[in-house]
Amino acid sequence: MKPIQSTLKAWMQKNESFKDNYVKIRNEVLNDPEIKEFLSLHPNLSQEEINKSLIKLYEYTTQSKQCDQCASYGSCKNMVPGYSPILHVEKDEIRLSYEKCHSRVMYEKEREQQKLIQSLHVPKEILQASMIDIINDESRIEAIAELLDFLDQAKTKLPSKGLYFHGQFGVGKTYLLGALANELKKLGLSSTLIYMPEFVREIKASFKDDSTNEKIDYFKKADVLMLDDIGAELQSAWFRDEILGSVLQYRMMERLPVFFTSNYDLEQLELQLATTKSGVESVKAGRIIERIRQVSKPVKMDGPNRRL
Ligand code: ADP
Ligand code: MG
């Protein structure tokens, strides 16, 4: 057993260094410019309360405030990443709380906005399409004017009609939809952009897990539906009447806009839709064209092939 004297001495020494340390930290904390400012704003705080809250004040000094020490949300150095400390006084007591920092708020907003564009297999350049590239493009003035008009109206109320862009391969029809989706995103409106052959495959694949109705519902109810390259899908009478027909019918009744792109104008598309394995059914194709007219306005696009 150690003699009691030496134990006591050791304890005293330890305590001494603890005390030194405490005094040092206390001085550092109380001399921190932000703490000084905080205390000067609250002159009524008692010395006892300040001493009691030293650990909170110390914690405050070690944290990055509203991203002042971090470049991005990903590199946040705080105890709880993405949260910034705030000191305040409540009932004469010092309180330390945390609120979301700017970077985290922005990060969450961007993620939320990204979720607003639902697209299946859309090339990245289309998802990054920007309205600025388009506005500078003089060869598609009519299409751009219509698009800007739509966006303008969407700021107050989503118009019931979208646009049917038709023209040669490569003139930038799909790109225009991408740019529109990005603008709508800023207004908090979601777009569902799907390439027609993919739409057919998606519905067929849903037979396996019985999710067909759920999928169809999703296309019926999307804020803005964008059907890319209509006419490029393999024609099936069943898809045309049961799926496309019913999605368009629903959107027409609910006054929800649909955008299309196609290499065909509406007359050509009618012929295309009429011819399936089941033969030529002009009446049924005519019915689809009629619905397309109800949910969108045709706009011809000219210009050079940008894929060359
Ligand atoms: P379409 O759908 O009419 O066949 P796309 O929209 O796919 O044509 O455009 C063809 C190519 O040109 C794509 O690579 C697209 O990214 C590019 N493109 C189209 N319009 C623009 C534009 N305004 N600014 C920059 N690139 C564009
Ligand atoms: Mg296209």
Tab-separated table of C-alpha atoms and ligand atoms in Angstrom:
chain	number	residue	atom	x	y	z
A	1	MET	CA	0.000	0.000	0.000
A	2	LYS	CA	1.270	3.454	-0.887
A	3	PRO	CA	1.740	5.797	2.010
A	4	ILE	CA	-1.165	8.114	2.296
A	5	GLN	CA	1.119	11.117	2.030
A	6	SER	CA	2.358	10.321	-1.456
A	7	THR	CA	-1.153	9.537	-2.696
A	8	LEU	CA	-2.331	12.829	-1.434
A	9	LYS	CA	0.608	14.576	-3.021
A	10	ALA	CA	-0.055	12.952	-6.362
A	11	TRP	CA	-3.672	13.925	-6.137
A	12	MET	CA	-2.725	17.481	-5.315
A	13	GLN	CA	-0.373	17.614	-8.253
A	14	LYS	CA	-2.987	16.270	-10.573
A	15	ASN	CA	-5.482	18.664	-9.185
A	16	GLU	CA	-3.009	21.468	-9.595
A	17	SER	CA	-2.538	20.749	-13.283
A	18	PHE	CA	-6.279	20.397	-13.639
A	19	LYS	CA	-6.668	23.762	-12.001
A	20	ASP	CA	-4.012	25.332	-14.231
A	21	ASN	CA	-5.638	23.892	-17.211
A	22	TYR	CA	-9.032	25.117	-16.124
A	23	VAL	CA	-7.748	28.636	-15.622
A	24	LYS	CA	-6.024	28.579	-18.989
A	25	ILE	CA	-9.104	27.384	-20.843
A	26	ARG	CA	-11.319	29.779	-18.955
A	27	ASN	CA	-9.120	32.672	-20.034
A	28	GLU	CA	-9.051	31.516	-23.597
A	29	VAL	CA	-12.813	31.113	-23.705
A	30	LEU	CA	-13.542	34.450	-22.068
A	31	ASN	CA	-11.137	36.217	-24.390
A	32	ASP	CA	-12.597	34.692	-27.519
A	33	PRO	CA	-13.976	37.648	-29.513
A	34	GLU	CA	-17.337	35.987	-30.138
A	35	ILE	CA	-17.752	35.039	-26.495
A	36	LYS	CA	-16.766	38.549	-25.465
A	37	GLU	CA	-19.382	39.948	-27.758
A	38	PHE	CA	-21.997	37.528	-26.491
A	39	LEU	CA	-21.257	38.394	-22.882
A	40	SER	CA	-21.273	42.101	-23.600
A	41	LEU	CA	-24.746	41.691	-25.067
A	42	HIS	CA	-25.868	40.017	-21.859
A	43	PRO	CA	-24.340	42.104	-19.040
A	44	ASN	CA	-26.800	40.720	-16.500
A	45	LEU	CA	-25.394	37.210	-16.583
A	46	SER	CA	-23.952	36.312	-13.190
A	47	GLN	CA	-20.346	35.228	-12.778
A	48	GLU	CA	-21.645	31.991	-11.325
A	49	GLU	CA	-23.718	31.282	-14.426
A	50	ILE	CA	-20.729	32.044	-16.667
A	51	ASN	CA	-18.531	29.680	-14.681
A	52	LYS	CA	-21.198	26.995	-14.747
A	53	SER	CA	-21.569	27.339	-18.501
A	54	LEU	CA	-17.894	27.427	-19.308
A	55	ILE	CA	-18.069	24.056	-21.031
A	56	LYS	CA	-20.891	25.285	-23.308
A	57	LEU	CA	-18.958	28.441	-24.112
A	58	TYR	CA	-15.884	26.339	-24.805
A	59	GLU	CA	-17.856	24.042	-27.104
A	60	TYR	CA	-19.157	27.085	-28.947
A	61	THR	CA	-15.634	28.395	-29.590
A	62	THR	CA	-14.492	25.067	-31.072
A	63	GLN	CA	-17.276	24.793	-33.638
A	64	SER	CA	-17.511	26.217	-37.132
A	65	LYS	CA	-20.195	28.898	-37.253
A	66	GLN	CA	-22.406	28.896	-40.326
A	67	CYS	CA	-19.701	27.220	-42.382
A	68	ASP	CA	-16.973	29.783	-41.596
A	69	GLN	CA	-14.428	26.980	-41.231
A	70	CYS	CA	-15.768	24.400	-43.696
A	71	ALA	CA	-15.766	24.506	-47.485
A	72	SER	CA	-18.827	22.329	-47.940
A	73	TYR	CA	-21.340	20.202	-46.095
A	74	GLY	CA	-19.224	17.125	-46.903
A	75	SER	CA	-16.190	18.563	-45.095
A	76	CYS	CA	-18.054	19.908	-42.048
A	77	LYS	CA	-15.881	19.693	-38.934
A	78	ASN	CA	-18.617	20.166	-36.369
A	79	MET	CA	-19.670	17.644	-33.743
A	80	VAL	CA	-22.935	17.136	-35.556
A	81	PRO	CA	-22.049	17.659	-39.234
A	82	GLY	CA	-24.194	20.265	-40.910
A	83	TYR	CA	-25.269	21.913	-37.671
A	84	SER	CA	-24.048	25.268	-36.453
A	85	PRO	CA	-24.029	26.352	-32.770
A	86	ILE	CA	-26.014	29.270	-31.371
A	87	LEU	CA	-25.629	30.806	-27.938
A	88	HIS	CA	-28.565	32.428	-26.291
A	89	VAL	CA	-29.856	33.328	-22.876
A	90	GLU	CA	-33.073	32.005	-21.456
A	91	LYS	CA	-34.256	32.799	-17.938
A	92	ASP	CA	-30.807	34.136	-17.012
A	93	GLU	CA	-29.163	30.915	-18.108
A	94	ILE	CA	-26.782	30.368	-21.000
A	95	ARG	CA	-28.100	27.901	-23.557
A	96	LEU	CA	-26.292	26.301	-26.456
A	97	SER	CA	-28.346	24.950	-29.323
A	98	TYR	CA	-27.668	23.876	-32.880
A	99	GLU	CA	-29.362	24.807	-36.134
A	100	LYS	CA	-28.835	23.555	-39.686
A	101	CYS	CA	-26.022	25.422	-41.400
A	102	HIS	CA	-26.230	27.115	-44.820
A	103	SER	CA	-24.361	24.309	-46.574
A	104	ARG	CA	-26.656	21.667	-45.190
A	105	VAL	CA	-29.790	23.610	-46.055
A	106	MET	CA	-28.490	24.046	-49.613
A	107	TYR	CA	-27.494	20.416	-49.847
A	108	GLU	CA	-30.944	19.292	-48.743
A	109	LYS	CA	-32.633	21.683	-51.138
A	110	GLU	CA	-30.580	20.420	-54.053
A	111	ARG	CA	-31.381	16.815	-53.205
A	112	GLU	CA	-35.042	17.670	-52.917
A	113	GLN	CA	-34.944	19.436	-56.295
A	114	GLN	CA	-33.086	16.579	-57.948
A	115	LYS	CA	-35.874	14.287	-56.834
A	116	LEU	CA	-38.297	16.457	-58.762
A	117	ILE	CA	-37.016	15.170	-62.072
A	118	GLN	CA	-37.897	11.560	-62.548
A	119	SER	CA	-36.328	10.238	-65.648
A	120	LEU	CA	-35.375	6.873	-66.865
A	121	HIS	CA	-32.227	6.488	-68.921
A	122	VAL	CA	-31.935	10.087	-70.016
A	123	PRO	CA	-28.436	11.105	-71.130
A	124	LYS	CA	-26.638	13.331	-68.658
A	125	GLU	CA	-26.245	16.211	-71.104
A	126	ILE	CA	-30.037	16.357	-71.379
A	127	LEU	CA	-30.474	16.419	-67.605
A	128	GLN	CA	-27.992	19.282	-67.451
A	129	ALA	CA	-29.574	21.191	-70.328
A	130	SER	CA	-29.878	24.842	-69.479
A	131	MET	CA	-32.292	27.480	-70.592
A	132	ILE	CA	-29.386	29.858	-71.224
A	133	ASP	CA	-28.016	27.659	-74.057
A	134	ILE	CA	-31.464	27.566	-75.527
A	135	ILE	CA	-32.327	31.223	-75.340
A	136	ASN	CA	-29.236	32.070	-77.383
A	137	ASP	CA	-30.382	29.727	-80.079
A	138	GLU	CA	-32.107	31.746	-82.813
A	139	SER	CA	-33.075	28.912	-85.112
A	140	ARG	CA	-35.828	27.642	-82.787
A	141	ILE	CA	-37.458	30.917	-81.896
A	142	GLU	CA	-41.042	29.655	-82.018
A	143	ALA	CA	-40.366	26.638	-79.811
A	144	ILE	CA	-38.464	28.782	-77.324
A	145	ALA	CA	-41.160	31.449	-77.203
A	146	GLU	CA	-43.796	28.789	-76.465
A	147	LEU	CA	-41.614	27.286	-73.779
A	148	LEU	CA	-41.030	30.630	-72.088
A	149	ASP	CA	-44.736	31.316	-72.238
A	150	PHE	CA	-45.456	27.994	-70.544
A	151	LEU	CA	-42.904	28.702	-67.833
A	152	ASP	CA	-44.312	32.138	-67.273
A	153	GLN	CA	-47.804	30.760	-66.743
A	154	ALA	CA	-46.502	27.915	-64.577
A	155	LYS	CA	-45.278	30.482	-62.073
A	156	THR	CA	-48.884	31.157	-61.092
A	157	LYS	CA	-50.748	28.056	-62.305
A	158	LEU	CA	-49.669	24.973	-64.200
A	159	PRO	CA	-51.183	25.308	-67.713
A	160	SER	CA	-53.391	22.421	-68.854
A	161	LYS	CA	-51.611	22.120	-72.213
A	162	GLY	CA	-47.987	21.242	-72.901
A	163	LEU	CA	-46.237	21.281	-76.288
A	164	TYR	CA	-45.719	18.750	-79.035
A	165	PHE	CA	-42.274	19.405	-80.546
A	166	HIS	CA	-41.802	17.783	-83.911
A	167	GLY	CA	-38.966	17.959	-86.369
A	168	GLN	CA	-35.960	16.178	-87.750
A	169	PHE	CA	-33.712	13.994	-85.706
A	170	GLY	CA	-31.014	15.997	-83.895
A	171	VAL	CA	-32.597	19.474	-83.912
A	172	GLY	CA	-32.588	19.581	-80.108
A	173	LYS	CA	-36.121	18.529	-79.167
A	174	THR	CA	-35.134	16.341	-76.237
A	175	TYR	CA	-32.623	18.931	-75.070
A	176	LEU	CA	-35.435	21.456	-74.887
A	177	LEU	CA	-37.402	19.137	-72.601
A	178	GLY	CA	-34.367	18.746	-70.361
A	179	ALA	CA	-33.996	22.503	-70.043
A	180	LEU	CA	-37.706	22.856	-69.316
A	181	ALA	CA	-37.534	20.176	-66.612
A	182	ASN	CA	-34.673	22.088	-64.983
A	183	GLU	CA	-36.623	25.327	-65.011
A	184	LEU	CA	-39.751	23.662	-63.619
A	185	LYS	CA	-37.625	22.191	-60.869
A	186	LYS	CA	-36.773	25.715	-59.747
A	187	LEU	CA	-40.500	26.383	-59.429
A	188	GLY	CA	-40.868	23.244	-57.321
A	189	LEU	CA	-42.733	21.392	-60.090
A	190	SER	CA	-41.792	17.821	-60.851
A	191	SER	CA	-41.306	16.482	-64.356
A	192	THR	CA	-41.395	12.889	-65.437
A	193	LEU	CA	-39.367	12.501	-68.588
A	194	ILE	CA	-39.469	9.150	-70.334
A	195	TYR	CA	-38.221	7.876	-73.669
A	196	MET	CA	-41.178	6.159	-75.334
A	197	PRO	CA	-39.493	2.805	-76.147
A	198	GLU	CA	-38.442	2.744	-72.488
A	199	PHE	CA	-42.007	3.458	-71.407
A	200	VAL	CA	-43.228	0.371	-73.283
A	201	ARG	CA	-40.454	-1.775	-71.794
A	202	GLU	CA	-41.126	-0.415	-68.325
A	203	ILE	CA	-44.815	-1.324	-68.498
A	204	LYS	CA	-44.094	-4.777	-69.901
A	205	ALA	CA	-41.548	-5.420	-67.141
A	206	SER	CA	-44.139	-4.447	-64.544
A	207	PHE	CA	-46.249	-7.527	-65.416
A	208	LYS	CA	-43.743	-9.654	-63.548
A	209	ASP	CA	-44.273	-7.983	-60.201
A	210	ASP	CA	-47.863	-6.887	-60.675
A	211	SER	CA	-46.926	-3.237	-60.471
A	212	THR	CA	-48.560	-2.222	-63.767
A	213	ASN	CA	-51.376	-0.202	-62.237
A	214	GLU	CA	-49.025	1.556	-59.875
A	215	LYS	CA	-46.719	2.475	-62.781
A	216	ILE	CA	-49.575	3.725	-64.942
A	217	ASP	CA	-50.832	5.783	-62.044
A	218	TYR	CA	-47.446	7.397	-61.708
A	219	PHE	CA	-47.534	8.595	-65.328
A	220	LYS	CA	-51.147	9.681	-65.024
A	221	LYS	CA	-50.486	11.836	-61.982
A	222	ALA	CA	-47.033	13.365	-62.584
A	223	ASP	CA	-47.157	17.190	-62.455
A	224	VAL	CA	-45.649	17.456	-65.913
A	225	LEU	CA	-45.312	14.379	-68.100
A	226	MET	CA	-42.769	14.418	-70.927
A	227	LEU	CA	-42.974	11.660	-73.524
A	228	ASP	CA	-39.787	11.680	-75.530
A	229	ASP	CA	-39.743	10.395	-79.115
A	230	ILE	CA	-43.340	9.279	-79.504
A	231	GLY	CA	-43.631	7.120	-82.607
A	232	ALA	CA	-40.210	5.542	-82.031
A	233	GLU	CA	-41.656	2.738	-79.911
A	234	LEU	CA	-42.650	-0.577	-81.417
A	235	GLN	CA	-46.340	-0.238	-82.026
A	236	SER	CA	-48.610	-2.467	-80.007
A	237	ALA	CA	-52.377	-2.026	-80.109
A	238	TRP	CA	-52.601	-2.934	-76.462
A	239	PHE	CA	-50.032	-0.349	-75.349
A	240	ARG	CA	-51.593	2.321	-77.565
A	241	ASP	CA	-55.152	1.807	-76.312
A	242	GLU	CA	-54.815	0.542	-72.755
A	243	ILE	CA	-51.750	2.404	-71.589
A	244	LEU	CA	-51.056	5.495	-73.676
A	245	GLY	CA	-54.770	6.062	-74.276
A	246	SER	CA	-55.685	5.815	-70.630
A	247	VAL	CA	-52.777	7.981	-69.399
A	248	LEU	CA	-53.697	10.713	-71.905
A	249	GLN	CA	-57.396	10.404	-71.141
A	250	TYR	CA	-56.757	10.868	-67.435
A	251	ARG	CA	-54.487	13.862	-67.947
A	252	MET	CA	-56.960	15.448	-70.339
A	253	MET	CA	-59.762	15.137	-67.751
A	254	GLU	CA	-57.542	16.407	-64.941
A	255	ARG	CA	-56.152	19.197	-67.123
A	256	LEU	CA	-52.538	18.122	-66.606
A	257	PRO	CA	-50.012	19.059	-69.309
A	258	VAL	CA	-48.038	16.613	-71.441
A	259	PHE	CA	-44.980	17.432	-73.516
A	260	PHE	CA	-43.969	15.312	-76.478
A	261	THR	CA	-41.091	15.149	-78.871
A	262	SER	CA	-41.380	13.294	-82.146
A	263	ASN	CA	-39.777	12.967	-85.537
A	264	TYR	CA	-43.342	12.873	-86.872
A	265	ASP	CA	-45.912	15.607	-87.155
A	266	LEU	CA	-49.398	14.667	-85.922
A	267	GLU	CA	-50.617	13.430	-89.333
A	268	GLN	CA	-47.589	11.198	-89.711
A	269	LEU	CA	-47.885	10.003	-86.125
A	270	GLU	CA	-51.509	9.053	-86.735
A	271	LEU	CA	-50.430	6.711	-89.542
A	272	GLN	CA	-47.686	5.343	-87.364
A	273	LEU	CA	-50.022	4.638	-84.443
A	274	ALA	CA	-52.654	3.091	-86.731
A	275	THR	CA	-50.403	0.306	-87.974
A	276	THR	CA	-49.833	-2.468	-85.463
A	277	LYS	CA	-49.639	-6.243	-85.615
A	278	SER	CA	-53.420	-6.269	-85.205
A	279	GLY	CA	-53.784	-4.490	-88.575
A	280	VAL	CA	-54.605	-0.903	-89.464
A	281	GLU	CA	-56.930	0.765	-86.976
A	282	SER	CA	-57.384	4.363	-88.041
A	283	VAL	CA	-60.205	5.155	-85.626
A	284	LYS	CA	-58.201	4.118	-82.576
A	285	ALA	CA	-55.131	6.015	-83.756
A	286	GLY	CA	-57.320	9.046	-84.432
A	287	ARG	CA	-58.572	8.910	-80.859
A	288	ILE	CA	-55.015	9.080	-79.502
A	289	ILE	CA	-54.163	12.001	-81.786
A	290	GLU	CA	-57.269	13.775	-80.562
A	291	ARG	CA	-56.103	13.383	-76.955
A	292	ILE	CA	-52.591	14.563	-77.823
A	293	ARG	CA	-54.177	17.716	-79.252
A	294	GLN	CA	-56.127	18.193	-76.038
A	295	VAL	CA	-53.081	17.989	-73.781
A	296	SER	CA	-50.523	19.774	-75.969
A	297	LYS	CA	-49.996	22.264	-78.764
A	298	PRO	CA	-47.943	21.253	-81.837
A	299	VAL	CA	-44.771	23.255	-82.544
A	300	LYS	CA	-42.493	22.544	-85.479
A	301	MET	CA	-38.757	22.730	-84.909
A	302	ASP	CA	-36.238	23.381	-87.660
A	303	GLY	CA	-32.535	23.873	-87.674
A	304	PRO	CA	-29.343	21.969	-88.247
A	305	ASN	CA	-28.746	18.475	-86.968
A	306	ARG	CA	-26.702	19.026	-83.797
A	307	ARG	CA	-25.563	15.462	-83.634
A	308	LEU	CA	-23.379	15.780	-86.707
B	1	ADP	P1	-33.530	15.497	-80.901
B	1	ADP	O1	-34.202	15.099	-79.654
B	1	ADP	O2	-34.247	16.543	-81.670
B	1	ADP	O3	-33.182	14.344	-81.775
B	1	ADP	P2	-31.401	16.256	-79.087
B	1	ADP	O4	-32.170	17.078	-78.152
B	1	ADP	O5	-31.054	14.877	-78.653
B	1	ADP	O6	-32.140	16.194	-80.511
B	1	ADP	O7	-30.103	17.080	-79.470
B	1	ADP	C1	-29.056	16.553	-80.267
B	1	ADP	C2	-27.709	16.881	-79.628
B	1	ADP	O8	-27.495	18.274	-79.601
B	1	ADP	C3	-27.589	16.405	-78.221
B	1	ADP	O9	-26.291	15.930	-78.018
B	1	ADP	C4	-27.877	17.647	-77.410
B	1	ADP	O10	-27.224	17.580	-76.151
B	1	ADP	C5	-27.328	18.756	-78.270
B	1	ADP	N1	-28.114	20.008	-78.149
B	1	ADP	C6	-29.373	20.199	-78.571
B	1	ADP	N2	-29.789	21.459	-78.352
B	1	ADP	C7	-28.750	22.088	-77.758
B	1	ADP	C8	-28.548	23.433	-77.273
B	1	ADP	N3	-29.475	24.381	-77.369
B	1	ADP	N4	-27.353	23.709	-76.715
B	1	ADP	C9	-26.402	22.789	-76.610
B	1	ADP	N5	-26.528	21.515	-77.046
B	1	ADP	C10	-27.687	21.154	-77.611
B	2	MG	MG	-34.740	13.227	-78.977
